[in-house]
């Protein structure tokens, strides 16, 4: 994997426009002169343009929380990869578990979304995978991860320097207040890397993929994760809603 780590903030549906703008301004201030790592925030759709303006030429990039699998057409309510890049997005979260849970998004859709995102220059998908508690309890995690990766990425063509970020998010840890043990994350990341190696070959995996962890990361527990061998960064929800707390998370990772 590349050395450069990435930390992505997922603001979910937790902030309105005014609150989002306010937080984006604070982030800009906090990360002034920042370099050495890639940082991005993912506000809701209606805030993308405003946040993009605020973060222009700052050390913080812009991402979206979801995307549709066509570039344009009669798809009421949806937003395409091309539209996201027009709004200044460099990243987009694909297949977050909350969408899988509440909106019945499945890996067939996720596969199509990744494909559509990869057609657009300079837009990187942040693909979410991870087992739920039941699967974890019954020792099916490895199989679930393997299966999700196959469904999401089989047949995807990766050309040149196109990037894919894989976010391992054990569903039972998201928003729970407790992250999983770093050793467990390391194990899951190893399974993911082995599966990807098998699918794409080591060279492509090392050059084009990053594997990040998400699920109740805070400035306190992040320290246990930073030295893990197969960890290229974090997807941070709750702890990214406070600029100071998010700054601490980022500082710990660098
Ligand atoms: P959390 O969310 O950090 O609040 O657990 C992470 C995520 O859902 O991406």
mmCIF file of C-alpha atoms and ligand atoms in Angstrom:
data_model
loop_
_atom_site.group_PDB
_atom_site.id
_atom_site.type_symbol
_atom_site.label_atom_id
_atom_site.label_comp_id
_atom_site.label_asym_id
_atom_site.label_seq_id
_atom_site.Cartn_x
_atom_site.Cartn_y
_atom_site.Cartn_z
ATOM 1 C CA UNK A 1 0.000 0.000 0.000
ATOM 2 C CA UNK A 2 1.010 3.578 -0.421
ATOM 3 C CA UNK A 3 2.386 5.207 2.687
ATOM 4 C CA UNK A 4 0.039 8.130 2.628
ATOM 5 C CA UNK A 5 -2.836 7.709 5.049
ATOM 6 C CA UNK A 6 -6.302 9.066 4.549
ATOM 7 C CA UNK A 7 -8.884 10.173 7.078
ATOM 8 C CA UNK A 8 -12.427 10.717 5.931
ATOM 9 C CA UNK A 9 -15.157 12.364 7.972
ATOM 10 C CA UNK A 10 -18.713 11.150 7.500
ATOM 11 C CA UNK A 11 -21.150 13.757 8.800
ATOM 12 C CA UNK A 12 -24.150 11.578 7.917
ATOM 13 C CA UNK A 13 -27.518 13.357 8.315
ATOM 14 C CA UNK A 14 -26.460 14.884 11.607
ATOM 15 C CA UNK A 15 -26.132 18.546 10.630
ATOM 16 C CA UNK A 16 -28.297 21.051 8.792
ATOM 17 C CA UNK A 17 -26.852 23.498 6.267
ATOM 18 C CA UNK A 18 -25.961 26.236 8.760
ATOM 19 C CA UNK A 19 -24.328 23.795 11.181
ATOM 20 C CA UNK A 20 -22.449 22.143 8.333
ATOM 21 C CA UNK A 21 -21.119 25.472 7.077
ATOM 22 C CA UNK A 22 -20.065 26.367 10.586
ATOM 23 C CA UNK A 23 -18.195 23.085 11.077
ATOM 24 C CA UNK A 24 -16.533 23.347 7.659
ATOM 25 C CA UNK A 25 -15.188 26.798 8.593
ATOM 26 C CA UNK A 26 -13.821 25.413 11.835
ATOM 27 C CA UNK A 27 -12.181 22.535 9.975
ATOM 28 C CA UNK A 28 -10.582 24.918 7.527
ATOM 29 C CA UNK A 29 -9.113 26.891 10.402
ATOM 30 C CA UNK A 30 -7.926 23.794 12.294
ATOM 31 C CA UNK A 31 -6.194 22.229 9.313
ATOM 32 C CA UNK A 32 -4.519 25.390 8.072
ATOM 33 C CA UNK A 33 -1.162 24.625 6.520
ATOM 34 C CA UNK A 34 -1.814 20.945 6.894
ATOM 35 C CA UNK A 35 0.077 18.520 4.727
ATOM 36 C CA UNK A 36 1.347 14.967 4.755
ATOM 37 C CA UNK A 37 -1.998 13.272 4.894
ATOM 38 C CA UNK A 38 -5.192 13.270 2.962
ATOM 39 C CA UNK A 39 -8.236 14.508 4.801
ATOM 40 C CA UNK A 40 -11.753 14.832 3.473
ATOM 41 C CA UNK A 41 -15.169 15.629 4.848
ATOM 42 C CA UNK A 42 -18.459 14.238 3.534
ATOM 43 C CA UNK A 43 -21.372 16.588 4.255
ATOM 44 C CA UNK A 44 -24.923 16.006 3.065
ATOM 45 C CA UNK A 45 -25.792 16.763 -0.569
ATOM 46 C CA UNK A 46 -27.380 20.159 -0.009
ATOM 47 C CA UNK A 47 -24.212 21.405 1.683
ATOM 48 C CA UNK A 48 -21.664 20.237 -0.881
ATOM 49 C CA UNK A 49 -21.401 23.484 -2.840
ATOM 50 C CA UNK A 50 -21.127 25.700 0.221
ATOM 51 C CA UNK A 51 -18.597 23.446 1.921
ATOM 52 C CA UNK A 52 -16.661 23.155 -1.330
ATOM 53 C CA UNK A 53 -16.367 26.954 -1.474
ATOM 54 C CA UNK A 54 -15.189 27.137 2.129
ATOM 55 C CA UNK A 55 -12.610 24.381 1.750
ATOM 56 C CA UNK A 56 -11.287 25.505 -1.627
ATOM 57 C CA UNK A 57 -7.491 25.643 -1.491
ATOM 58 C CA UNK A 58 -7.459 24.268 2.043
ATOM 59 C CA UNK A 59 -5.880 21.034 3.242
ATOM 60 C CA UNK A 60 -9.308 19.424 3.535
ATOM 61 C CA UNK A 61 -10.937 17.709 0.573
ATOM 62 C CA UNK A 62 -14.599 17.164 -0.230
ATOM 63 C CA UNK A 63 -16.556 13.941 -0.453
ATOM 64 C CA UNK A 64 -20.186 12.878 -0.771
ATOM 65 C CA UNK A 65 -22.086 10.269 1.215
ATOM 66 C CA UNK A 66 -23.708 8.456 -1.678
ATOM 67 C CA UNK A 67 -24.013 8.285 -5.453
ATOM 68 C CA UNK A 68 -26.172 6.747 -8.174
ATOM 69 C CA UNK A 69 -24.960 4.309 -10.847
ATOM 70 C CA UNK A 70 -25.842 6.323 -13.963
ATOM 71 C CA UNK A 71 -24.281 9.592 -15.116
ATOM 72 C CA UNK A 72 -27.592 11.234 -16.040
ATOM 73 C CA UNK A 73 -31.186 10.400 -16.894
ATOM 74 C CA UNK A 74 -34.649 9.974 -15.437
ATOM 75 C CA UNK A 75 -33.683 8.932 -11.907
ATOM 76 C CA UNK A 76 -35.666 11.185 -9.626
ATOM 77 C CA UNK A 77 -33.857 12.151 -6.480
ATOM 78 C CA UNK A 78 -30.513 10.663 -7.424
ATOM 79 C CA UNK A 79 -27.112 12.286 -7.932
ATOM 80 C CA UNK A 80 -24.537 11.000 -10.393
ATOM 81 C CA UNK A 81 -20.761 10.645 -10.166
ATOM 82 C CA UNK A 82 -20.331 13.373 -12.770
ATOM 83 C CA UNK A 83 -22.529 15.742 -10.811
ATOM 84 C CA UNK A 84 -20.482 15.087 -7.710
ATOM 85 C CA UNK A 85 -17.263 16.060 -9.447
ATOM 86 C CA UNK A 86 -18.980 19.213 -10.694
ATOM 87 C CA UNK A 87 -19.663 20.002 -7.052
ATOM 88 C CA UNK A 88 -15.956 19.539 -6.273
ATOM 89 C CA UNK A 89 -16.041 16.064 -4.744
ATOM 90 C CA UNK A 90 -12.919 13.942 -4.807
ATOM 91 C CA UNK A 91 -14.397 11.071 -2.823
ATOM 92 C CA UNK A 92 -17.724 9.375 -2.451
ATOM 93 C CA UNK A 93 -18.853 6.836 0.123
ATOM 94 C CA UNK A 94 -20.459 3.850 -1.583
ATOM 95 C CA UNK A 95 -22.650 1.289 0.165
ATOM 96 C CA UNK A 96 -22.511 2.575 3.714
ATOM 97 C CA UNK A 97 -24.118 0.060 6.071
ATOM 98 C CA UNK A 98 -26.790 2.569 7.086
ATOM 99 C CA UNK A 99 -27.939 2.683 3.462
ATOM 100 C CA UNK A 100 -27.781 -1.089 3.271
ATOM 101 C CA UNK A 101 -29.919 -1.270 6.380
ATOM 102 C CA UNK A 102 -32.500 1.475 5.869
ATOM 103 C CA UNK A 103 -32.680 1.740 2.081
ATOM 104 C CA UNK A 104 -32.140 -1.853 1.063
ATOM 105 C CA UNK A 105 -29.001 -0.999 -0.864
ATOM 106 C CA UNK A 106 -27.320 -4.248 -1.813
ATOM 107 C CA UNK A 107 -23.981 -5.249 -3.308
ATOM 108 C CA UNK A 108 -25.412 -5.496 -6.795
ATOM 109 C CA UNK A 109 -26.217 -1.802 -6.589
ATOM 110 C CA UNK A 110 -22.919 -1.086 -4.904
ATOM 111 C CA UNK A 111 -21.129 -2.828 -7.758
ATOM 112 C CA UNK A 112 -22.892 -0.624 -10.311
ATOM 113 C CA UNK A 113 -22.166 2.487 -8.275
ATOM 114 C CA UNK A 114 -18.458 1.689 -8.069
ATOM 115 C CA UNK A 115 -18.351 1.097 -11.813
ATOM 116 C CA UNK A 116 -20.026 4.433 -12.507
ATOM 117 C CA UNK A 117 -17.703 6.254 -10.133
ATOM 118 C CA UNK A 118 -14.651 4.690 -11.787
ATOM 119 C CA UNK A 119 -15.770 6.103 -15.141
ATOM 120 C CA UNK A 120 -15.299 9.597 -13.831
ATOM 121 C CA UNK A 121 -11.842 11.073 -13.521
ATOM 122 C CA UNK A 122 -10.608 12.102 -10.090
ATOM 123 C CA UNK A 123 -13.476 10.627 -8.098
ATOM 124 C CA UNK A 124 -12.499 7.884 -5.655
ATOM 125 C CA UNK A 125 -15.054 5.468 -4.227
ATOM 126 C CA UNK A 126 -14.912 4.703 -0.523
ATOM 127 C CA UNK A 127 -16.495 1.265 -0.560
ATOM 128 C CA UNK A 128 -17.949 0.067 2.725
ATOM 129 C CA UNK A 129 -17.912 -3.547 3.762
ATOM 130 C CA UNK A 130 -18.269 -5.244 7.121
ATOM 131 C CA UNK A 131 -20.145 -7.921 8.978
ATOM 132 C CA UNK A 132 -23.062 -7.472 11.358
ATOM 133 C CA UNK A 133 -23.160 -8.734 14.926
ATOM 134 C CA UNK A 134 -24.972 -11.945 14.084
ATOM 135 C CA UNK A 135 -22.373 -12.827 11.453
ATOM 136 C CA UNK A 136 -19.561 -11.967 13.810
ATOM 137 C CA UNK A 137 -21.050 -14.043 16.621
ATOM 138 C CA UNK A 138 -21.454 -17.085 14.432
ATOM 139 C CA UNK A 139 -17.916 -16.783 13.111
ATOM 140 C CA UNK A 140 -18.917 -15.946 9.539
ATOM 141 C CA UNK A 141 -16.972 -12.691 9.254
ATOM 142 C CA UNK A 142 -14.263 -13.938 6.894
ATOM 143 C CA UNK A 143 -16.800 -15.408 4.535
ATOM 144 C CA UNK A 144 -18.941 -12.248 4.622
ATOM 145 C CA UNK A 145 -15.986 -10.003 3.803
ATOM 146 C CA UNK A 146 -14.903 -12.273 0.989
ATOM 147 C CA UNK A 147 -18.406 -12.374 -0.420
ATOM 148 C CA UNK A 148 -18.955 -8.613 -0.177
ATOM 149 C CA UNK A 149 -15.650 -7.941 -1.934
ATOM 150 C CA UNK A 150 -16.475 -10.379 -4.703
ATOM 151 C CA UNK A 151 -19.910 -8.897 -5.248
ATOM 152 C CA UNK A 152 -18.729 -5.306 -5.078
ATOM 153 C CA UNK A 153 -15.579 -5.527 -7.149
ATOM 154 C CA UNK A 154 -15.624 -8.562 -9.462
ATOM 155 C CA UNK A 155 -15.023 -7.507 -13.022
ATOM 156 C CA UNK A 156 -14.153 -3.909 -12.139
ATOM 157 C CA UNK A 157 -11.379 -2.640 -14.378
ATOM 158 C CA UNK A 158 -8.749 -0.602 -12.621
ATOM 159 C CA UNK A 159 -6.619 1.426 -14.960
ATOM 160 C CA UNK A 160 -3.562 3.565 -14.364
ATOM 161 C CA UNK A 161 -3.612 5.292 -11.036
ATOM 162 C CA UNK A 162 -7.316 4.955 -10.260
ATOM 163 C CA UNK A 163 -7.855 4.496 -6.554
ATOM 164 C CA UNK A 164 -10.345 2.500 -4.564
ATOM 165 C CA UNK A 165 -10.625 2.934 -0.821
ATOM 166 C CA UNK A 166 -12.023 -0.037 1.036
ATOM 167 C CA UNK A 167 -13.559 0.873 4.387
ATOM 168 C CA UNK A 168 -13.842 -2.027 6.790
ATOM 169 C CA UNK A 169 -16.733 -1.090 9.062
ATOM 170 C CA UNK A 170 -17.975 -3.822 11.378
ATOM 171 C CA UNK A 171 -21.626 -2.817 11.564
ATOM 172 C CA UNK A 172 -21.910 -3.618 15.236
ATOM 173 C CA UNK A 173 -19.164 -1.110 16.086
ATOM 174 C CA UNK A 174 -20.611 1.834 14.138
ATOM 175 C CA UNK A 175 -22.026 4.484 16.425
ATOM 176 C CA UNK A 176 -21.758 2.105 19.374
ATOM 177 C CA UNK A 177 -19.181 4.152 21.250
ATOM 178 C CA UNK A 178 -16.784 1.219 21.270
ATOM 179 C CA UNK A 179 -14.385 0.426 18.473
ATOM 180 C CA UNK A 180 -13.302 -3.157 17.940
ATOM 181 C CA UNK A 181 -9.964 -4.395 19.209
ATOM 182 C CA UNK A 182 -7.167 -3.208 16.922
ATOM 183 C CA UNK A 183 -5.957 -6.800 16.575
ATOM 184 C CA UNK A 184 -9.373 -7.761 15.208
ATOM 185 C CA UNK A 185 -9.240 -4.917 12.708
ATOM 186 C CA UNK A 186 -5.778 -6.037 11.664
ATOM 187 C CA UNK A 187 -7.060 -9.563 11.105
ATOM 188 C CA UNK A 188 -10.029 -8.362 9.037
ATOM 189 C CA UNK A 189 -7.782 -6.075 7.010
ATOM 190 C CA UNK A 190 -5.531 -9.032 6.274
ATOM 191 C CA UNK A 191 -8.500 -11.028 4.995
ATOM 192 C CA UNK A 192 -9.499 -8.084 2.819
ATOM 193 C CA UNK A 193 -6.000 -7.674 1.459
ATOM 194 C CA UNK A 194 -5.626 -11.365 0.690
ATOM 195 C CA UNK A 195 -8.957 -11.391 -1.102
ATOM 196 C CA UNK A 196 -8.028 -8.308 -3.107
ATOM 197 C CA UNK A 197 -4.620 -9.786 -3.965
ATOM 198 C CA UNK A 198 -6.411 -12.809 -5.236
ATOM 199 C CA UNK A 199 -8.821 -10.748 -7.325
ATOM 200 C CA UNK A 200 -6.512 -8.066 -8.718
ATOM 201 C CA UNK A 201 -2.936 -9.158 -8.050
ATOM 202 C CA UNK A 202 -0.584 -7.695 -5.487
ATOM 203 C CA UNK A 203 0.802 -4.988 -7.726
ATOM 204 C CA UNK A 204 -2.572 -3.365 -8.307
ATOM 205 C CA UNK A 205 -3.585 -3.799 -4.685
ATOM 206 C CA UNK A 206 -0.403 -2.087 -3.498
ATOM 207 C CA UNK A 207 -0.709 0.740 -5.970
ATOM 208 C CA UNK A 208 -4.439 1.362 -6.247
ATOM 209 C CA UNK A 209 -6.121 0.265 -3.024
ATOM 210 C CA UNK A 210 -6.268 1.588 0.479
ATOM 211 C CA UNK A 211 -7.902 -0.240 3.366
ATOM 212 C CA UNK A 212 -9.250 1.946 6.141
ATOM 213 C CA UNK A 213 -11.159 1.238 9.351
ATOM 214 C CA UNK A 214 -14.408 2.796 10.543
ATOM 215 C CA UNK A 215 -16.559 2.301 13.621
ATOM 216 C CA UNK A 216 -16.543 4.454 16.767
ATOM 217 C CA UNK A 217 -13.065 5.864 16.293
ATOM 218 C CA UNK A 218 -12.198 8.607 18.787
ATOM 219 C CA UNK A 219 -9.048 10.552 19.612
ATOM 220 C CA UNK A 220 -8.582 8.145 22.526
ATOM 221 C CA UNK A 221 -8.895 4.761 20.859
ATOM 222 C CA UNK A 222 -7.337 5.757 17.539
ATOM 223 C CA UNK A 223 -3.863 5.351 18.987
ATOM 224 C CA UNK A 224 -4.313 1.587 19.143
ATOM 225 C CA UNK A 225 -4.901 1.487 15.389
ATOM 226 C CA UNK A 226 -2.226 3.715 13.962
ATOM 227 C CA UNK A 227 0.594 1.208 13.798
ATOM 228 C CA UNK A 228 -1.385 -1.640 12.292
ATOM 229 C CA UNK A 229 0.339 -3.071 9.289
ATOM 230 C CA UNK A 230 -2.563 -3.119 6.854
ATOM 231 C CA UNK A 231 -4.303 0.073 7.874
ATOM 232 C CA UNK A 232 -4.231 3.081 5.582
ATOM 233 C CA UNK A 233 -6.537 5.379 7.472
ATOM 234 C CA UNK A 234 -9.925 5.919 9.043
ATOM 235 C CA UNK A 235 -13.546 6.652 8.268
ATOM 236 C CA UNK A 236 -14.789 8.710 11.176
ATOM 237 C CA UNK A 237 -18.418 9.458 12.035
ATOM 238 C CA UNK A 238 -19.293 10.845 15.465
ATOM 239 C CA UNK A 239 -15.799 12.057 16.291
ATOM 240 C CA UNK A 240 -15.690 14.167 13.130
ATOM 241 C CA UNK A 241 -18.578 16.388 14.230
ATOM 242 C CA UNK A 242 -16.261 18.352 16.492
ATOM 243 C CA UNK A 243 -13.336 20.082 14.780
ATOM 244 C CA UNK A 244 -10.994 19.767 17.754
ATOM 245 C CA UNK A 245 -11.775 16.081 18.295
ATOM 246 C CA UNK A 246 -11.359 15.318 14.588
ATOM 247 C CA UNK A 247 -8.099 17.244 14.563
ATOM 248 C CA UNK A 248 -6.844 15.052 17.410
ATOM 249 C CA UNK A 249 -7.820 11.901 15.508
ATOM 250 C CA UNK A 250 -5.951 13.135 12.437
ATOM 251 C CA UNK A 251 -2.903 14.136 14.465
ATOM 252 C CA UNK A 252 -2.765 10.690 16.055
ATOM 253 C CA UNK A 253 -2.791 8.983 12.675
ATOM 254 C CA UNK A 254 0.069 11.047 11.236
HETATM 255 P P1 LIG B 1 -18.950 6.267 13.841
HETATM 256 O O1 LIG B 1 -19.401 6.142 12.322
HETATM 257 O O2 LIG B 1 -17.501 6.723 13.831
HETATM 258 O O3 LIG B 1 -19.850 7.275 14.441
HETATM 259 O O4 LIG B 1 -19.080 4.902 14.455
HETATM 260 C C1 LIG B 1 -18.550 5.621 11.355
HETATM 261 C C2 LIG B 1 -19.275 5.440 10.064
HETATM 262 O O5 LIG B 1 -20.467 5.088 10.074
HETATM 263 O O6 LIG B 1 -18.698 5.623 8.992
#
